[in-house]
GROMACS .gro file of C-alpha atoms in nm:
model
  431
    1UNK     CA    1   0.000   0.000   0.000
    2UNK     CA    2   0.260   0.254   0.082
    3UNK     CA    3   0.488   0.177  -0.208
    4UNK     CA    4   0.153   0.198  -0.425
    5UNK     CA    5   0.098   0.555  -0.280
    6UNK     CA    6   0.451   0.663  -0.300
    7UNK     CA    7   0.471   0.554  -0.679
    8UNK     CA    8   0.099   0.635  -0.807
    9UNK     CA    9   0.080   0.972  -0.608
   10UNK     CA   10   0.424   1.086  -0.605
   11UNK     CA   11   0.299   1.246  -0.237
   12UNK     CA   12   0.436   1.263   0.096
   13UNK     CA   13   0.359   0.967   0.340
   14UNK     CA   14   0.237   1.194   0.586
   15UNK     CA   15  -0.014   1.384   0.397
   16UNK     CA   16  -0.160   1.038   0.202
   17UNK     CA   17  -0.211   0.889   0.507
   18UNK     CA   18  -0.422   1.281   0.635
   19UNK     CA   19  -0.630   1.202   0.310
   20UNK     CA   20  -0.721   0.840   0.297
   21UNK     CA   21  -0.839   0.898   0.693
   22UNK     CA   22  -1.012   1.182   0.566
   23UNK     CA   23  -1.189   1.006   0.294
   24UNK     CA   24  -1.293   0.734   0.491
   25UNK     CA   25  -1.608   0.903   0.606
   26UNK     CA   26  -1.705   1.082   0.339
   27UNK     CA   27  -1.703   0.776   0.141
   28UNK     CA   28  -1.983   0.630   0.359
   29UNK     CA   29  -2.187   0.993   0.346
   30UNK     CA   30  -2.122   1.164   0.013
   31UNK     CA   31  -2.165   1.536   0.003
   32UNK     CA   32  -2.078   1.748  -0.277
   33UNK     CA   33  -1.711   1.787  -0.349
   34UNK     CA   34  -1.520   2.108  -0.343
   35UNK     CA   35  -1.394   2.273  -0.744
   36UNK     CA   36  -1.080   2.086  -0.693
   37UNK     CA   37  -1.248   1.703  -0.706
   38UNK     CA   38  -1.400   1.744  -1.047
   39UNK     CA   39  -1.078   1.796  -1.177
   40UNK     CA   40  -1.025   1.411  -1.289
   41UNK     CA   41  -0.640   1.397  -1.096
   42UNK     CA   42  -0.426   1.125  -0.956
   43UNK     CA   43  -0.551   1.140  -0.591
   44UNK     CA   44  -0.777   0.996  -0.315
   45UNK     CA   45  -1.045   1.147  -0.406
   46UNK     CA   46  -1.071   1.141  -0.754
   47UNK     CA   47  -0.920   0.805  -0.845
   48UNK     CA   48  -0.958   0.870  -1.214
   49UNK     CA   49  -0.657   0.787  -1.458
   50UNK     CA   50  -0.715   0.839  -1.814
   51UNK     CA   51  -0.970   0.882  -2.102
   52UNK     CA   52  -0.856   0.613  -2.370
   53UNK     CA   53  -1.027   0.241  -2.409
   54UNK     CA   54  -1.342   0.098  -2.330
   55UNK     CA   55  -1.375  -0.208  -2.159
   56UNK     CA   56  -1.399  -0.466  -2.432
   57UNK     CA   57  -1.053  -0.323  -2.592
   58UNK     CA   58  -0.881  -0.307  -2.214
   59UNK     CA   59  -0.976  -0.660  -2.123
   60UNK     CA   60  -0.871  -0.807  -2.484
   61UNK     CA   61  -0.522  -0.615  -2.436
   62UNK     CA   62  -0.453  -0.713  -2.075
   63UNK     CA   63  -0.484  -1.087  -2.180
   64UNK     CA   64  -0.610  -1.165  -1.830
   65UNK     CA   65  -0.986  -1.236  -1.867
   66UNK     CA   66  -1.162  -1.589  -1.908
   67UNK     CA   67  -1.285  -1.675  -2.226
   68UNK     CA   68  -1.251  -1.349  -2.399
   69UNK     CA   69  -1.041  -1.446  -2.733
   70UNK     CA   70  -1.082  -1.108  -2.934
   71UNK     CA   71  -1.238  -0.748  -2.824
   72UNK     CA   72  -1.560  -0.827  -2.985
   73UNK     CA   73  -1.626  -1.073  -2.671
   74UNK     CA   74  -1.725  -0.792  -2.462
   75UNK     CA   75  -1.826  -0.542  -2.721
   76UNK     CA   76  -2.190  -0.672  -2.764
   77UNK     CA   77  -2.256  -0.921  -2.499
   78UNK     CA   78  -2.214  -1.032  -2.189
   79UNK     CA   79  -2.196  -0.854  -1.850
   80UNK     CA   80  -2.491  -0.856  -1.706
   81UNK     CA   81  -2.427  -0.947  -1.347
   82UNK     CA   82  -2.583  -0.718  -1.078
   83UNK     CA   83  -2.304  -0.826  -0.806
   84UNK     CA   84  -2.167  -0.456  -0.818
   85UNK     CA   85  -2.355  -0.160  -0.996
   86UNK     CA   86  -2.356   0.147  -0.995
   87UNK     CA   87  -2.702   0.237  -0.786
   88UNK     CA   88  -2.702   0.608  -0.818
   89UNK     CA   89  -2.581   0.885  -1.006
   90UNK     CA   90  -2.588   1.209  -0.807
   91UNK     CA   91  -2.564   1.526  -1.035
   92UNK     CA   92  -2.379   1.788  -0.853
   93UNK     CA   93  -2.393   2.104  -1.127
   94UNK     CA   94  -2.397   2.158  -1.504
   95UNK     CA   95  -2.351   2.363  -1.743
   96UNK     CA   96  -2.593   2.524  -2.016
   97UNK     CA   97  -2.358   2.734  -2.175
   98UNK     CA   98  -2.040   2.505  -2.263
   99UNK     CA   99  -1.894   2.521  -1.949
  100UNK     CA  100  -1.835   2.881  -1.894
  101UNK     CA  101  -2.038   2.860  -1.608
  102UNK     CA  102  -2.212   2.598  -1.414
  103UNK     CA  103  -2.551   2.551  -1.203
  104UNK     CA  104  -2.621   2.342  -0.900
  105UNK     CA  105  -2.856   2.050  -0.920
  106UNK     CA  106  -3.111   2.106  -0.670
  107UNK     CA  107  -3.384   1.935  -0.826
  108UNK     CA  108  -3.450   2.147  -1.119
  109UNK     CA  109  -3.645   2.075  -1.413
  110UNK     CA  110  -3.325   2.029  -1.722
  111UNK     CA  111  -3.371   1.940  -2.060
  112UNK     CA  112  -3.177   1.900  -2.364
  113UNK     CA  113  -3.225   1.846  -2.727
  114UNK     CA  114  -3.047   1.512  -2.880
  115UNK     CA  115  -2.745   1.663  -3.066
  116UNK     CA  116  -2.625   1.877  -2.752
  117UNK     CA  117  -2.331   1.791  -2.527
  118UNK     CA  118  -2.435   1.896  -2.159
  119UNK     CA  119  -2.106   1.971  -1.952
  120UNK     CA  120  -2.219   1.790  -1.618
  121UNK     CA  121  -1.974   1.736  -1.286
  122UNK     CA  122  -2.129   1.425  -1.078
  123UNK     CA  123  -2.029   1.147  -0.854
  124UNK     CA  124  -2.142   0.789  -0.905
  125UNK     CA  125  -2.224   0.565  -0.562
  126UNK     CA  126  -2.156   0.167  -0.643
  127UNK     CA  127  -2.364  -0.084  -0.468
  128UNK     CA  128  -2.238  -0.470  -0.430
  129UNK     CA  129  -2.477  -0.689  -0.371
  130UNK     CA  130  -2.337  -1.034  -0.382
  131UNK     CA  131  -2.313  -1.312  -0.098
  132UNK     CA  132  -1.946  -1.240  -0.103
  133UNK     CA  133  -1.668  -0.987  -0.175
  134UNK     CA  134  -1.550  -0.905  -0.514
  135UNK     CA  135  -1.229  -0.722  -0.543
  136UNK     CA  136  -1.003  -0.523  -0.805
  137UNK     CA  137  -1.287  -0.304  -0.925
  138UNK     CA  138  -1.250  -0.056  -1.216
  139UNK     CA  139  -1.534   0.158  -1.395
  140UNK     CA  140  -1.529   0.273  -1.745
  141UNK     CA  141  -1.726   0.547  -1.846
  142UNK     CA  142  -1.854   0.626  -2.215
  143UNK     CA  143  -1.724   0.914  -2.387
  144UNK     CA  144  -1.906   1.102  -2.654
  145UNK     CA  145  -2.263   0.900  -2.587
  146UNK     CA  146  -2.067   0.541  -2.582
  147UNK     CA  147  -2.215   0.238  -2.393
  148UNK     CA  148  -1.854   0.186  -2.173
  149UNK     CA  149  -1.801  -0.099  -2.389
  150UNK     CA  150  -1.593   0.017  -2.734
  151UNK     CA  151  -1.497   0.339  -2.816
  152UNK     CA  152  -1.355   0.589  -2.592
  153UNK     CA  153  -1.374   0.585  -2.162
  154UNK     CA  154  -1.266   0.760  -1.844
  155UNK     CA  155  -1.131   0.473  -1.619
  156UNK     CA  156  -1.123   0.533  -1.257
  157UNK     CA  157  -1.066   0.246  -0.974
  158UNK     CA  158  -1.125   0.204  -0.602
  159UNK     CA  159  -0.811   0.302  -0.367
  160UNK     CA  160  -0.800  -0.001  -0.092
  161UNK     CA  161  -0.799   0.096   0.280
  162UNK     CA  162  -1.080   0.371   0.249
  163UNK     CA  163  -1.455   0.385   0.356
  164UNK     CA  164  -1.663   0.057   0.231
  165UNK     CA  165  -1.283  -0.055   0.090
  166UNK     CA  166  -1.194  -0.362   0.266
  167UNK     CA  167  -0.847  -0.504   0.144
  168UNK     CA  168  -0.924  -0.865   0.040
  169UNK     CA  169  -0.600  -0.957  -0.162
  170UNK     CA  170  -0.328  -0.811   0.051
  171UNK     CA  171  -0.384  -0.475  -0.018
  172UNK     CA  172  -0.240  -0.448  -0.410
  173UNK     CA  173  -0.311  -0.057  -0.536
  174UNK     CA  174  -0.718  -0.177  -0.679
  175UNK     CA  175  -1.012  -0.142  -0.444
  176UNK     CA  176  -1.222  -0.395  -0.349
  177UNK     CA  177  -1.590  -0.420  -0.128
  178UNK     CA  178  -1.716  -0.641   0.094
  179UNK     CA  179  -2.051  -0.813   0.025
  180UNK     CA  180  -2.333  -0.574   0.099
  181UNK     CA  181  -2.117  -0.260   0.062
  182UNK     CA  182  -2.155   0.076  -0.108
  183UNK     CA  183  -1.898   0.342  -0.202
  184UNK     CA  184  -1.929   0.681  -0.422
  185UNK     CA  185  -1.693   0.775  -0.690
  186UNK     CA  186  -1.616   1.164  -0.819
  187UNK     CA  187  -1.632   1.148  -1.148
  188UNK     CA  188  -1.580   1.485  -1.206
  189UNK     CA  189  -1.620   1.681  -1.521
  190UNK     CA  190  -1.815   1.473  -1.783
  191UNK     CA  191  -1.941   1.590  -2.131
  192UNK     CA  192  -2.230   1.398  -2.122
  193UNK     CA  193  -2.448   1.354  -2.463
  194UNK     CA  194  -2.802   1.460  -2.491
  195UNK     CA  195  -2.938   1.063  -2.534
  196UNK     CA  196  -3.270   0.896  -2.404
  197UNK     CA  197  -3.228   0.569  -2.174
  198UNK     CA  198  -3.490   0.446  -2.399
  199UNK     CA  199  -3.799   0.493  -2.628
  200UNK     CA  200  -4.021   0.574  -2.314
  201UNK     CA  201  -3.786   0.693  -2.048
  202UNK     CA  202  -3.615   1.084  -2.178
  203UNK     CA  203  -3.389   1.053  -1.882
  204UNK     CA  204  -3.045   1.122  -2.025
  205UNK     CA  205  -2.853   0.752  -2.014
  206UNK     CA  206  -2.454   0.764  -1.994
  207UNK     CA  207  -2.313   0.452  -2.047
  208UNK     CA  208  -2.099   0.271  -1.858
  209UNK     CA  209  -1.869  -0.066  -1.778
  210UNK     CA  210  -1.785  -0.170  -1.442
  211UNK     CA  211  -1.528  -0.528  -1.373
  212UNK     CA  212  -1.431  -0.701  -1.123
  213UNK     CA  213  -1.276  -1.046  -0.977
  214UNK     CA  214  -1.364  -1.260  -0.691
  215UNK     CA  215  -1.145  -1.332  -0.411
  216UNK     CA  216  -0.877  -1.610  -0.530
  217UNK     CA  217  -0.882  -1.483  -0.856
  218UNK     CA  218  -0.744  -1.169  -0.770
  219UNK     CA  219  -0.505  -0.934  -1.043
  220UNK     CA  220  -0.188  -0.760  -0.928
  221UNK     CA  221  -0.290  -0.370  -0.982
  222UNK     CA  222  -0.131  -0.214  -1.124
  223UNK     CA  223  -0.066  -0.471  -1.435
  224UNK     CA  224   0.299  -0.397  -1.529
  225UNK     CA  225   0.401  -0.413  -1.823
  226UNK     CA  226   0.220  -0.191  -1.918
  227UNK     CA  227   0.222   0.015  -1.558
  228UNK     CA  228   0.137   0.363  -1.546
  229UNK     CA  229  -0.232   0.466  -1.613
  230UNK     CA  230  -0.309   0.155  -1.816
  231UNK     CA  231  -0.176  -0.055  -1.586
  232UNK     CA  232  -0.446   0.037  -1.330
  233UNK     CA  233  -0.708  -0.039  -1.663
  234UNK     CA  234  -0.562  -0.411  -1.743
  235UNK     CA  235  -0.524  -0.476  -1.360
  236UNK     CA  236  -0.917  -0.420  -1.313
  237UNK     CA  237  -1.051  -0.622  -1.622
  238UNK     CA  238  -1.317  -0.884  -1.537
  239UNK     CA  239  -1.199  -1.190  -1.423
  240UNK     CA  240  -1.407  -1.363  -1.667
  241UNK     CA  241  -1.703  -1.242  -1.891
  242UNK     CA  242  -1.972  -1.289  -1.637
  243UNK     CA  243  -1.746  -1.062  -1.371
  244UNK     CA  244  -1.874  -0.758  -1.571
  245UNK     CA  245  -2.246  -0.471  -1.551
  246UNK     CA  246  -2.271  -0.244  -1.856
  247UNK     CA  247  -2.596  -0.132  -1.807
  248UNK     CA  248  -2.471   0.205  -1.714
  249UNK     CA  249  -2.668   0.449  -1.575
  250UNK     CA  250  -2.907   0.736  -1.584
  251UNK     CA  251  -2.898   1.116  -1.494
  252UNK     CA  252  -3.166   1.401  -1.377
  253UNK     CA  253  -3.186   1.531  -1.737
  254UNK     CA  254  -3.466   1.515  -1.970
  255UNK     CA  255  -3.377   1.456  -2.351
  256UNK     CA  256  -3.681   1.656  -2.558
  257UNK     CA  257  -3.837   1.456  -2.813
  258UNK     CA  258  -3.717   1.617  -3.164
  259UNK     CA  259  -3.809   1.715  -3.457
  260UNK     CA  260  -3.628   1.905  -3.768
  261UNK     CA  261  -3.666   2.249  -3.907
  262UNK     CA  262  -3.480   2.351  -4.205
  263UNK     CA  263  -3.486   2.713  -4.385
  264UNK     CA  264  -3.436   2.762  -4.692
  265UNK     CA  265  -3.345   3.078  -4.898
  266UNK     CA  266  -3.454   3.139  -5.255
  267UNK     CA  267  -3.473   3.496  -5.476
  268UNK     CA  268  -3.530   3.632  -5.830
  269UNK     CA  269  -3.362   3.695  -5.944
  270UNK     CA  270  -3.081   3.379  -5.831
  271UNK     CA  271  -2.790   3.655  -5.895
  272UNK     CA  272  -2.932   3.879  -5.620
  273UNK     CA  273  -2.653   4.005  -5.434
  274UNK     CA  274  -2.845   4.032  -5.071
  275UNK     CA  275  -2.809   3.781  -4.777
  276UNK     CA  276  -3.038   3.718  -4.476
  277UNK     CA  277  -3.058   3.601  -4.120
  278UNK     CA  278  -3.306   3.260  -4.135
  279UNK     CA  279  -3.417   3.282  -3.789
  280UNK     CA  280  -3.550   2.956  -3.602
  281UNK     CA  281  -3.698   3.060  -3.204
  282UNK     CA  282  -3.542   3.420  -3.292
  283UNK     CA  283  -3.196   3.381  -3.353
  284UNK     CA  284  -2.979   3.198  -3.645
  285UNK     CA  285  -2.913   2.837  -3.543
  286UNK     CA  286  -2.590   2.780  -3.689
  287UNK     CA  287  -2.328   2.950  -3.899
  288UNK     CA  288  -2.463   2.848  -4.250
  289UNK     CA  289  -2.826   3.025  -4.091
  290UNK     CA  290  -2.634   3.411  -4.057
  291UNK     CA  291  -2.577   3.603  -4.383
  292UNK     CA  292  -2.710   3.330  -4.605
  293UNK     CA  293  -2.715   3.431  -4.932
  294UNK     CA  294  -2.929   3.322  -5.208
  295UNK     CA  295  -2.943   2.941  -5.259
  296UNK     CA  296  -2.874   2.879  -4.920
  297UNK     CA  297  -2.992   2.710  -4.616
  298UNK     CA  298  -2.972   2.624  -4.237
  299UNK     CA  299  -2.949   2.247  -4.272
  300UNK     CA  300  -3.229   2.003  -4.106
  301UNK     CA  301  -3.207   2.153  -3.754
  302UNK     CA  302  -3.294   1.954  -3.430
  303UNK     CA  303  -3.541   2.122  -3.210
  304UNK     CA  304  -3.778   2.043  -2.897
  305UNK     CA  305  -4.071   1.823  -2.985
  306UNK     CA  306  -4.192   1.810  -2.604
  307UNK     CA  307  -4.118   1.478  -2.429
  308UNK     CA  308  -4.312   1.127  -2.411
  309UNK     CA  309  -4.512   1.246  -2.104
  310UNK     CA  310  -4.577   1.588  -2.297
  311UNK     CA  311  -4.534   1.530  -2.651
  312UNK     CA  312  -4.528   1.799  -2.932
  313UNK     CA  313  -4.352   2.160  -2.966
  314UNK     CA  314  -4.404   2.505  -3.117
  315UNK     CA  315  -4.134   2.733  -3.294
  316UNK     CA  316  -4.135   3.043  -3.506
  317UNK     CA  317  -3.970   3.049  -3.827
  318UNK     CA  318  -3.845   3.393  -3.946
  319UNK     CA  319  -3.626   3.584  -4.186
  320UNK     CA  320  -3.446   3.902  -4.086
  321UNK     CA  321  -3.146   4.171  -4.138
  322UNK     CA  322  -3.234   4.255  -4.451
  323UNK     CA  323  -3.397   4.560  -4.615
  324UNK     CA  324  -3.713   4.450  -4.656
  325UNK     CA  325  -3.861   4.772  -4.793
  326UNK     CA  326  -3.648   4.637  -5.126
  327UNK     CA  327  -3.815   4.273  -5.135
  328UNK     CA  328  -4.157   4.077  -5.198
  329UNK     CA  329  -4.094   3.808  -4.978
  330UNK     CA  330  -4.320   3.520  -4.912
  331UNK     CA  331  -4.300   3.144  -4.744
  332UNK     CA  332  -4.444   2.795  -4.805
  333UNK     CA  333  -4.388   2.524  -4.561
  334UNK     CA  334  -4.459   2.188  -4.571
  335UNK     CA  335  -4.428   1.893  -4.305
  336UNK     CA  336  -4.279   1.563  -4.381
  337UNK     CA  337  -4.344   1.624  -4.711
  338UNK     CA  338  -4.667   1.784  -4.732
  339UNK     CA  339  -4.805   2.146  -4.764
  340UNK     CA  340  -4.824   2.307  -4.414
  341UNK     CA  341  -4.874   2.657  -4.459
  342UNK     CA  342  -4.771   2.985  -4.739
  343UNK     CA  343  -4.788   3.331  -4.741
  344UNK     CA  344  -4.658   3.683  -4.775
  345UNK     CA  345  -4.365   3.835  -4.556
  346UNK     CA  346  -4.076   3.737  -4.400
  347UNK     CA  347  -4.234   3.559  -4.105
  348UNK     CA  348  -4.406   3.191  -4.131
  349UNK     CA  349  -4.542   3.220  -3.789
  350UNK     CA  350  -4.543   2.950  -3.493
  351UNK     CA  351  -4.519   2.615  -3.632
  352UNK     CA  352  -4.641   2.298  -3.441
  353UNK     CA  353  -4.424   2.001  -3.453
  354UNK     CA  354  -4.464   1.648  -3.305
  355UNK     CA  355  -4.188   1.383  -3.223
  356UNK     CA  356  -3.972   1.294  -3.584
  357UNK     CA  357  -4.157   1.525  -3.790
  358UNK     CA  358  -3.927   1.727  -4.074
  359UNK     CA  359  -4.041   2.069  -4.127
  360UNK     CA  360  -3.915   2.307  -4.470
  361UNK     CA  361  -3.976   2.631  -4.519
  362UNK     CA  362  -3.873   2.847  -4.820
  363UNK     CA  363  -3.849   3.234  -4.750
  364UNK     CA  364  -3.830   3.360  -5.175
  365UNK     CA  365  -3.802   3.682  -5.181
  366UNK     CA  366  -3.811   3.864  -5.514
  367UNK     CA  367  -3.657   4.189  -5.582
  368UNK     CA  368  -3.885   4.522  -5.622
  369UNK     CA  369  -3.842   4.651  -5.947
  370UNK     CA  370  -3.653   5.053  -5.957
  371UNK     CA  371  -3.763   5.301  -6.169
  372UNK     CA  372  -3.542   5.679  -6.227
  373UNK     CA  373  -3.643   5.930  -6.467
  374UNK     CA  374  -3.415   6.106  -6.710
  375UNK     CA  375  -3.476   6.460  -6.921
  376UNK     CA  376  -3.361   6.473  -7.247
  377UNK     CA  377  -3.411   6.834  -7.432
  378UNK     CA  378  -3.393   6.852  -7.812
  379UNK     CA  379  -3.176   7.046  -7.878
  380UNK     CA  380  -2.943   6.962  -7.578
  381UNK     CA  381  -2.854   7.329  -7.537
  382UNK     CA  382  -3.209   7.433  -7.454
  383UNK     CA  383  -3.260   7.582  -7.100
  384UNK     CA  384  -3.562   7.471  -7.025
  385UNK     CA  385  -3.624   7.330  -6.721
  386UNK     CA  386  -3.856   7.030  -6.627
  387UNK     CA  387  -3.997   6.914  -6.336
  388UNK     CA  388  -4.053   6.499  -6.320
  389UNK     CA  389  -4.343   6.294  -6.138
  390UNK     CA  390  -4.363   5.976  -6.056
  391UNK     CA  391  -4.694   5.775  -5.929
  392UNK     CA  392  -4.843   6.162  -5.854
  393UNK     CA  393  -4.547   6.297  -5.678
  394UNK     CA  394  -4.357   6.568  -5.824
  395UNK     CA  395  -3.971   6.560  -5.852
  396UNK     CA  396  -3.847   6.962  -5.861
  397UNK     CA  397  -3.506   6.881  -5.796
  398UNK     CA  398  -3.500   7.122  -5.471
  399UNK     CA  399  -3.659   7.394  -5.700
  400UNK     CA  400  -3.426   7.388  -5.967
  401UNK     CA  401  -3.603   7.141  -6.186
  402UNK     CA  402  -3.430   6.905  -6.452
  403UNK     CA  403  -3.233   7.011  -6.771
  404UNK     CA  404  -3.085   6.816  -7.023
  405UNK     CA  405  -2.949   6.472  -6.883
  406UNK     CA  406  -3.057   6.514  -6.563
  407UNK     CA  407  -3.167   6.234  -6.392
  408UNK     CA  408  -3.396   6.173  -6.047
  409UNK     CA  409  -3.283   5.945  -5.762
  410UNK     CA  410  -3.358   5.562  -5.814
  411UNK     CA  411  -3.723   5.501  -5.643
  412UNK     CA  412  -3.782   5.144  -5.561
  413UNK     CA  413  -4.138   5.036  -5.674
  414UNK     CA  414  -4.397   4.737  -5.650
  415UNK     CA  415  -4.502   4.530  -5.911
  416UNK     CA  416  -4.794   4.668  -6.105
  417UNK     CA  417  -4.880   4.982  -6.310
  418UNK     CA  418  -4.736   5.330  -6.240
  419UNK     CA  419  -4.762   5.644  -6.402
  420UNK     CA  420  -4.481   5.897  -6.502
  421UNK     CA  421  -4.556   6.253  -6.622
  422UNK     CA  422  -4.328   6.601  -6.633
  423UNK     CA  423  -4.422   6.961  -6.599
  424UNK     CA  424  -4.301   7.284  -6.674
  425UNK     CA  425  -4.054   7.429  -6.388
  426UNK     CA  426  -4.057   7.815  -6.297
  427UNK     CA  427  -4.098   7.995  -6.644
  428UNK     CA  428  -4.048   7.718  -6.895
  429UNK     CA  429  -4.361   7.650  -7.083
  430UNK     CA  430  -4.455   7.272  -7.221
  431UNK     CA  431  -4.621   7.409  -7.508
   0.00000   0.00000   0.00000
């Protein structure tokens, strides 16, 4: 044990031994950890030593486990004993903006789409419920949404000597616990994937691997070669497939049903030089949705479609930073394939959507025509002056009226019939 602290933790005696007394009660009555223990470090209270392979790859590579001849052994089956899992996962804060800043868990109501990563700090308490004690436990969790099986993991393992811990192999540098015992885990900083545990349950579901041997069957931990962080991943492998729960687990966090939106952008003419916000809730989704030109689109967008309790969701669809005053614009929508709704302007109004539906909508927006009127005096040297209406209002060119060549300020016009005229200006007669 003390050359296992010395080597792992690089610490002084003294203040490993403060620690792991420390420890020793809070590991029987969890309360939230200080900043520090999310940090995933190399110390008592955050056993946690790498992100790399899942369990299927780790047990494969250490060589060590019963019966497994290749990774797929563990990759799809298998391990689905109930001797140790883990019971609870207690969310301690998260993060709704990236993880700039985070919120406590006090019971809140949080949701998520599918799509979003929700940065989430938590602990994880492990029950053991077999007739007997089962030692050198590690527990993989699933990166990126992965089911602690293949892919990518955090590994953490028990430290012997603290709390429910009860050395049963001579105290090697792997925890183990006694039949009927719990312990908690900090698992610190997670980016945990917006996924539903299932069809019918929303809760957010992070997978997850835990292994294990039984006393006599017990692995040296850390497994050198290889040593160092993977050594503590190889020396907590099952001891044989049926040493081994992947159900994982899952957290206070409601995954929306969804749906897709997608906005699309079309003009006459298709050379028009303008671009446009296409707005979905109010603001531009994505970077493709901001200054889209002509011809372009936001992409099939995931949004809230309510849950299975509460199924169904509502969203505004919108175009916007543009000069409308220059533009006939008008929508058609259709849903999952089928006309929804059209109209004139740049707004398509509050759209309904229920779980899986696919929603389009086409903001076209056609370019006002622009009229300008020109005088041209035969002969060119004649000084008459002209004043120039359009539609009924009267051009005077600040009182000087128009001479040869000159020309009034482009007016932007709708569609349809207008009427042009000039008149005389001061003493100039049209006759």
């Amino acid at each position: 044990m003390r050359r296992f602290l010395k080597w792992r933790y690089a610490g002084a005696l003294v203040v490993v031994a403060i620690i792991a007394i420390a420890c020793s009660e809070a590991a029987k009555n969890p309360v939230a950890p200080g900043e520090d223990s999310y940090v995933p470090l190399y110390s008592a209270t955050t056993p946690f030593n790498n992100s790399g392979r899942c369990l299927a790859a780790d047990a494969f590579l250490a060589g060590k486990t019963s019966g497994v001849n290749d990774s797929s052994d563990l990759a799809t089956g298998h391990c689905t004993s109930q001797d140790i899992k883990i019971a609870i996962a207690q969310l301690d804060s998260f993060s709704t903006d990236g993880g700039a800043t985070f919120t406590a868990y006090t019971g809140q109501r949080i949701t998520c789409n599918p799509g979003e990563t929700i940065p989430a700090k938590m602990r994880a308490v492990i029950d053991e419920t077999a007739t007997s004690a089962r030692t050198d436990i590690g527990v993989w969790i699933g990166l990126n949404g992965g089911n602690g099986r293949t892919g990518a993991c955090n590994h953490y393992n028990l430290l012997n000597g603290t709390g429910s811990r009860v050395s049963q192999d001579g105290g090697d540098a792997c925890g183990d616990l006694s039949n009927a015992a719990n312990d908690t885990i900090a698992l610190g900083l997670l980016q945990v994937a917006c996924q539903p545990a299932s069809a019918t349950n929303d809760s957010v579901h992070i997978g997850a691997c835990l292994g294990w041997t039984t006393p006599g069957g017990d692995q040296v931990c850390p497994k050198t070669p290889p040593g160092g962080n993977d050594g503590f991943r190889w020396g907590t492998v099952p001891g044989s497939t049926s040493k081994c729960n992947c159900e994982g687990f899952n957290i206070p966090i409601i995954a929306n049903k969804f749906a897709k939106i997608e906005v699309k952008k079309v003009c006459a003419p298709t050379n028009d030089a303008g671009t446009f916000d296409l707005n979905i809730d109010g603001t531009t989704p994505n970077a493709a949705a901001a200054n889209a030109s002509c011809g372009g689109s936001t992409g099939a967008v995931v949004v809230s479609a309510g849950t299975s309790a509460n199924p169904g969701g509502s969203h505004t669809v919108t175009e916007s930073d543009f000069t409308q005053a220059n533009y006939v614009s008008s929508y058609a929508c259709t849903k999952n394939g089928s006309t929804l709704s059209s109209g004139a302007g740049a707004s398509a109004g509050t759209i309904t959507v229920a779980p899986l539906d696919s929603v389009v909508c086409t903001f076209t927006n056609r370019k006002k025509p622009k009229i300008a009127l020109k005088k041209v005096i035969s002969p060119s040297t004649d000084a008459g002056k002209f004043n120039l209406i359009l539609a009924g209002v009267t051009d005077n060119n600040g009182g000087a009226g128009y001479g040869d060549g000159g020309t009034t300020a482009v007016s932007v016009r709708d569609t349809g019939s207008v009427t042009i005229g000039e008149s005389g200006n001061g003493t100039t007669n049209l006759a």
